[in-house]
Amino acid sequence: VNNNGLVSFLREVSQFTPVAFPIAGDRRVVAPFWADVDNRRAGQVFYRESKDPATLRRANADINRYFPEFPMFVTTWVLIATWHQVTFFGGSSITP
């Protein structure tokens, strides 16, 4: 989980990269909160894995609703990432 709103695979993406998707090179990403974030001034980034049954049911319902072409999909775990009260690059500790 990167500070700029990306979940990356293969290698980290440590700076904001204002380019269109897909990002060049070997960067494989999911962009749940793609933004020019500066969490050094305000906010924190949290992540965790969960196998909570209620959370898995919600994830299954979301996948079934938004991706009906995968009717046999079953969620076995989820990654929950939160960019809590982060500010934009150039922002201050009071502009989250």
CSV table of N, CA and C in Angstrom, one decimal:
chain,number,residue,atom,x,y,z
A,1,VAL,N,0.9,-1.2,0.0
A,1,VAL,CA,0.0,0.0,0.0
A,1,VAL,C,0.9,1.2,0.0
A,2,ASN,N,0.8,2.1,-1.0
A,2,ASN,CA,1.6,3.2,-1.2
A,2,ASN,C,0.9,4.5,-0.6
A,3,ASN,N,1.7,5.5,-0.3
A,3,ASN,CA,1.2,6.7,0.3
A,3,ASN,C,0.3,7.5,-0.7
A,4,ASN,N,0.5,7.3,-2.0
A,4,ASN,CA,-0.2,8.1,-3.0
A,4,ASN,C,-1.5,7.5,-3.5
A,5,GLY,N,-2.1,6.6,-2.7
A,5,GLY,CA,-3.4,6.1,-3.1
A,5,GLY,C,-3.3,4.8,-4.0
A,6,LEU,N,-2.2,4.2,-4.1
A,6,LEU,CA,-2.1,3.0,-5.0
A,6,LEU,C,-1.8,1.8,-4.1
A,7,VAL,N,-2.2,0.7,-4.6
A,7,VAL,CA,-1.8,-0.6,-4.1
A,7,VAL,C,-1.0,-1.2,-5.3
A,8,SER,N,0.3,-1.4,-5.0
A,8,SER,CA,1.2,-1.8,-6.1
A,8,SER,C,1.7,-3.2,-5.9
A,9,PHE,N,2.1,-3.8,-7.1
A,9,PHE,CA,2.6,-5.2,-7.1
A,9,PHE,C,3.9,-5.1,-7.8
A,10,LEU,N,4.8,-6.0,-7.5
A,10,LEU,CA,6.2,-6.1,-8.0
A,10,LEU,C,7.1,-5.1,-7.4
A,11,ARG,N,6.7,-3.8,-7.3
A,11,ARG,CA,7.6,-2.8,-6.7
A,11,ARG,C,6.8,-1.6,-6.2
A,12,GLU,N,7.3,-0.9,-5.3
A,12,GLU,CA,6.6,0.3,-4.7
A,12,GLU,C,6.5,1.4,-5.7
A,13,VAL,N,5.5,2.3,-5.5
A,13,VAL,CA,5.4,3.5,-6.3
A,13,VAL,C,5.4,4.6,-5.2
A,14,SER,N,6.6,5.2,-5.0
A,14,SER,CA,6.8,6.1,-3.8
A,14,SER,C,6.4,7.5,-4.1
A,15,GLN,N,6.3,7.9,-5.3
A,15,GLN,CA,6.0,9.3,-5.6
A,15,GLN,C,4.7,9.3,-6.5
A,16,PHE,N,4.0,10.5,-6.5
A,16,PHE,CA,2.9,10.7,-7.3
A,16,PHE,C,3.3,10.7,-8.8
A,17,THR,N,2.7,9.9,-9.6
A,17,THR,CA,3.0,9.8,-11.0
A,17,THR,C,1.8,10.3,-11.9
A,18,PRO,N,1.8,11.5,-12.3
A,18,PRO,CA,0.6,12.1,-13.0
A,18,PRO,C,0.6,11.6,-14.4
A,19,VAL,N,0.4,10.4,-14.7
A,19,VAL,CA,0.3,9.9,-16.0
A,19,VAL,C,-1.0,9.0,-16.2
A,20,ALA,N,-1.4,8.8,-17.4
A,20,ALA,CA,-2.5,8.0,-17.7
A,20,ALA,C,-2.2,6.5,-17.5
A,21,PHE,N,-3.2,5.8,-17.2
A,21,PHE,CA,-3.1,4.3,-17.0
A,21,PHE,C,-3.1,3.7,-18.4
A,22,PRO,N,-2.4,2.6,-18.6
A,22,PRO,CA,-1.5,1.9,-17.6
A,22,PRO,C,-0.2,2.6,-17.5
A,23,ILE,N,0.4,2.6,-16.3
A,23,ILE,CA,1.6,3.2,-16.0
A,23,ILE,C,2.7,2.3,-16.7
A,24,ALA,N,3.7,3.0,-17.3
A,24,ALA,CA,4.7,2.3,-18.0
A,24,ALA,C,5.6,1.4,-17.1
A,25,GLY,N,6.3,0.5,-17.8
A,25,GLY,CA,7.3,-0.3,-17.0
A,25,GLY,C,6.6,-1.5,-16.4
A,26,ASP,N,7.2,-2.0,-15.3
A,26,ASP,CA,6.7,-3.1,-14.6
A,26,ASP,C,5.8,-2.8,-13.4
A,27,ARG,N,5.2,-1.6,-13.5
A,27,ARG,CA,4.3,-1.2,-12.4
A,27,ARG,C,2.9,-1.7,-12.6
A,28,ARG,N,2.5,-2.6,-11.7
A,28,ARG,CA,1.2,-3.2,-11.7
A,28,ARG,C,0.5,-2.6,-10.5
A,29,VAL,N,-0.6,-1.9,-10.7
A,29,VAL,CA,-1.3,-1.2,-9.6
A,29,VAL,C,-2.8,-1.4,-9.6
A,30,VAL,N,-3.4,-1.2,-8.4
A,30,VAL,CA,-4.8,-0.9,-8.3
A,30,VAL,C,-4.8,0.5,-7.7
A,31,ALA,N,-5.7,1.3,-8.1
A,31,ALA,CA,-5.8,2.7,-7.7
A,31,ALA,C,-7.0,3.1,-7.0
A,32,PRO,N,-7.2,2.7,-5.7
A,32,PRO,CA,-8.4,3.0,-5.0
A,32,PRO,C,-8.5,4.5,-4.6
A,33,PHE,N,-7.4,5.2,-4.5
A,33,PHE,CA,-7.4,6.6,-4.0
A,33,PHE,C,-6.2,7.3,-4.7
A,34,TRP,N,-6.2,7.3,-6.0
A,34,TRP,CA,-5.1,7.8,-6.9
A,34,TRP,C,-5.1,9.3,-6.7
A,35,ALA,N,-4.2,9.9,-5.9
A,35,ALA,CA,-4.1,11.3,-5.6
A,35,ALA,C,-2.7,11.7,-5.3
A,36,ASP,N,-2.5,13.0,-5.4
A,36,ASP,CA,-1.2,13.6,-5.0
A,36,ASP,C,-1.2,13.9,-3.5
A,37,VAL,N,-0.9,12.8,-2.8
A,37,VAL,CA,-1.1,12.8,-1.3
A,37,VAL,C,0.3,13.1,-0.7
A,38,ASP,N,0.2,13.9,0.4
A,38,ASP,CA,1.4,14.1,1.2
A,38,ASP,C,1.1,13.8,2.7
A,39,ASN,N,1.3,12.6,3.1
A,39,ASN,CA,0.9,12.2,4.5
A,39,ASN,C,2.1,12.5,5.4
A,40,ARG,N,3.1,13.2,5.0
A,40,ARG,CA,4.1,13.7,6.0
A,40,ARG,C,3.6,14.8,6.8
A,41,ARG,N,2.6,15.6,6.2
A,41,ARG,CA,2.1,16.8,6.9
A,41,ARG,C,0.8,16.5,7.7
A,42,ALA,N,0.0,15.6,7.2
A,42,ALA,CA,-1.3,15.3,7.8
A,42,ALA,C,-1.7,13.9,7.4
A,43,GLY,N,-2.4,13.2,8.3
A,43,GLY,CA,-3.0,11.9,8.0
A,43,GLY,C,-2.1,10.7,8.1
A,44,GLN,N,-2.7,9.6,8.0
A,44,GLN,CA,-2.0,8.3,8.0
A,44,GLN,C,-2.6,7.3,7.1
A,45,VAL,N,-1.8,6.4,6.7
A,45,VAL,CA,-2.2,5.3,5.8
A,45,VAL,C,-2.2,4.0,6.6
A,46,PHE,N,-3.3,3.3,6.5
A,46,PHE,CA,-3.5,2.1,7.3
A,46,PHE,C,-3.9,1.0,6.3
A,47,TYR,N,-3.5,-0.3,6.6
A,47,TYR,CA,-4.0,-1.4,5.8
A,47,TYR,C,-4.0,-2.6,6.7
A,48,ARG,N,-4.9,-3.5,6.3
A,48,ARG,CA,-5.0,-4.8,7.0
A,48,ARG,C,-5.7,-5.8,6.1
A,49,GLU,N,-5.4,-7.1,6.4
A,49,GLU,CA,-6.2,-8.2,5.8
A,49,GLU,C,-7.3,-8.6,6.7
A,50,SER,N,-8.3,-9.1,6.1
A,50,SER,CA,-9.5,-9.6,6.9
A,50,SER,C,-10.1,-10.8,6.3
A,51,LYS,N,-10.6,-11.7,7.2
A,51,LYS,CA,-11.3,-12.8,6.9
A,51,LYS,C,-12.7,-12.8,7.6
A,52,ASP,N,-13.0,-11.7,8.1
A,52,ASP,CA,-14.3,-11.5,8.9
A,52,ASP,C,-15.5,-11.9,8.0
A,53,PRO,N,-16.3,-12.8,8.5
A,53,PRO,CA,-17.4,-13.3,7.6
A,53,PRO,C,-18.4,-12.1,7.1
A,54,ALA,N,-18.6,-11.1,7.9
A,54,ALA,CA,-19.5,-10.1,7.4
A,54,ALA,C,-18.8,-9.2,6.3
A,55,THR,N,-17.6,-9.0,6.5
A,55,THR,CA,-16.8,-8.3,5.4
A,55,THR,C,-16.7,-9.1,4.2
A,56,LEU,N,-16.5,-10.4,4.3
A,56,LEU,CA,-16.4,-11.2,3.1
A,56,LEU,C,-17.8,-11.3,2.4
A,57,ARG,N,-18.9,-11.3,3.1
A,57,ARG,CA,-20.2,-11.3,2.5
A,57,ARG,C,-20.4,-10.0,1.7
A,58,ARG,N,-20.0,-8.9,2.3
A,58,ARG,CA,-20.1,-7.6,1.6
A,58,ARG,C,-19.3,-7.6,0.3
A,59,ALA,N,-18.0,-8.1,0.4
A,59,ALA,CA,-17.2,-8.1,-0.8
A,59,ALA,C,-17.8,-9.0,-1.8
A,60,ASN,N,-18.3,-10.2,-1.5
A,60,ASN,CA,-19.0,-11.0,-2.4
A,60,ASN,C,-20.2,-10.3,-3.1
A,61,ALA,N,-21.0,-9.6,-2.3
A,61,ALA,CA,-22.1,-8.9,-2.9
A,61,ALA,C,-21.7,-7.8,-3.8
A,62,ASP,N,-20.6,-7.1,-3.5
A,62,ASP,CA,-20.1,-6.1,-4.4
A,62,ASP,C,-19.6,-6.7,-5.7
A,63,ILE,N,-18.8,-7.8,-5.6
A,63,ILE,CA,-18.3,-8.4,-6.8
A,63,ILE,C,-19.4,-8.9,-7.7
A,64,ASN,N,-20.4,-9.6,-7.1
A,64,ASN,CA,-21.6,-10.1,-7.8
A,64,ASN,C,-22.3,-9.0,-8.5
A,65,ARG,N,-22.4,-7.8,-7.8
A,65,ARG,CA,-23.2,-6.7,-8.4
A,65,ARG,C,-22.4,-6.0,-9.6
A,66,TYR,N,-21.2,-5.7,-9.3
A,66,TYR,CA,-20.4,-5.0,-10.3
A,66,TYR,C,-19.7,-5.8,-11.4
A,67,PHE,N,-19.6,-7.1,-11.1
A,67,PHE,CA,-18.9,-8.0,-12.1
A,67,PHE,C,-19.7,-9.2,-12.3
A,68,PRO,N,-20.9,-9.1,-12.9
A,68,PRO,CA,-21.8,-10.3,-13.0
A,68,PRO,C,-21.2,-11.4,-13.9
A,69,GLU,N,-20.2,-11.0,-14.7
A,69,GLU,CA,-19.6,-12.0,-15.6
A,69,GLU,C,-18.8,-13.1,-14.8
A,70,PHE,N,-18.6,-12.9,-13.5
A,70,PHE,CA,-17.9,-13.8,-12.6
A,70,PHE,C,-18.9,-14.4,-11.5
A,71,PRO,N,-19.9,-15.1,-11.9
A,71,PRO,CA,-20.9,-15.6,-10.9
A,71,PRO,C,-20.4,-16.6,-9.9
A,72,MET,N,-19.2,-17.2,-10.2
A,72,MET,CA,-18.7,-18.3,-9.3
A,72,MET,C,-17.6,-17.7,-8.4
A,73,PHE,N,-17.4,-16.4,-8.5
A,73,PHE,CA,-16.3,-15.8,-7.6
A,73,PHE,C,-16.7,-15.9,-6.1
A,74,VAL,N,-15.7,-16.3,-5.3
A,74,VAL,CA,-15.9,-16.4,-3.9
A,74,VAL,C,-14.8,-15.7,-3.2
A,75,THR,N,-15.1,-14.7,-2.3
A,75,THR,CA,-14.1,-14.0,-1.6
A,75,THR,C,-13.6,-14.9,-0.5
A,76,THR,N,-12.2,-15.0,-0.3
A,76,THR,CA,-11.7,-15.8,0.8
A,76,THR,C,-10.9,-14.9,1.8
A,77,TRP,N,-10.5,-13.7,1.3
A,77,TRP,CA,-9.9,-12.7,2.2
A,77,TRP,C,-10.0,-11.3,1.5
A,78,VAL,N,-9.9,-10.2,2.2
A,78,VAL,CA,-9.9,-8.9,1.6
A,78,VAL,C,-8.7,-8.1,2.2
A,79,LEU,N,-8.3,-7.1,1.4
A,79,LEU,CA,-7.3,-6.1,1.9
A,79,LEU,C,-8.0,-4.8,2.0
A,80,ILE,N,-8.0,-4.3,3.2
A,80,ILE,CA,-8.6,-3.0,3.5
A,80,ILE,C,-7.6,-1.9,3.7
A,81,ALA,N,-7.6,-0.9,2.8
A,81,ALA,CA,-6.6,0.2,2.9
A,81,ALA,C,-7.4,1.5,3.1
A,82,THR,N,-6.8,2.3,4.0
A,82,THR,CA,-7.5,3.6,4.3
A,82,THR,C,-6.4,4.7,4.3
A,83,TRP,N,-6.8,5.8,3.6
A,83,TRP,CA,-5.9,7.0,3.6
A,83,TRP,C,-6.7,8.0,4.5
A,84,HIS,N,-6.4,8.0,5.8
A,84,HIS,CA,-7.2,8.7,6.8
A,84,HIS,C,-6.7,10.1,6.9
A,85,GLN,N,-7.5,11.1,6.6
A,85,GLN,CA,-7.3,12.5,6.8
A,85,GLN,C,-5.9,13.0,6.2
A,86,VAL,N,-5.6,12.4,5.1
A,86,VAL,CA,-4.3,12.8,4.4
A,86,VAL,C,-4.6,14.2,3.7
A,87,THR,N,-3.5,14.9,3.5
A,87,THR,CA,-3.6,16.2,2.8
A,87,THR,C,-3.0,16.1,1.4
A,88,PHE,N,-3.3,17.0,0.5
A,88,PHE,CA,-2.7,17.0,-0.8
A,88,PHE,C,-1.3,17.6,-0.7
A,89,PHE,N,-0.5,17.3,-1.8
A,89,PHE,CA,0.9,17.7,-1.8
A,89,PHE,C,0.8,19.3,-1.8
A,90,GLY,N,1.6,19.9,-0.9
A,90,GLY,CA,1.5,21.3,-0.8
A,90,GLY,C,0.6,21.8,0.2
A,91,GLY,N,-0.3,20.9,0.8
A,91,GLY,CA,-1.2,21.2,1.8
A,91,GLY,C,-0.6,21.4,3.1
A,92,SER,N,-1.3,21.7,4.1
A,92,SER,CA,-0.8,21.8,5.5
A,92,SER,C,-1.5,20.8,6.4
A,93,SER,N,-1.1,20.8,7.7
A,93,SER,CA,-1.7,19.9,8.6
A,93,SER,C,-3.1,20.2,8.9
A,94,ILE,N,-3.6,21.3,8.5
A,94,ILE,CA,-5.0,21.7,8.7
A,94,ILE,C,-5.9,21.6,7.4
A,95,THR,N,-5.3,21.1,6.3
A,95,THR,CA,-6.1,21.0,5.1
A,95,THR,C,-6.2,19.6,4.6
A,96,PRO,N,-6.6,18.7,5.5
A,96,PRO,CA,-6.8,17.3,5.1
A,96,PRO,C,-8.0,17.1,4.1
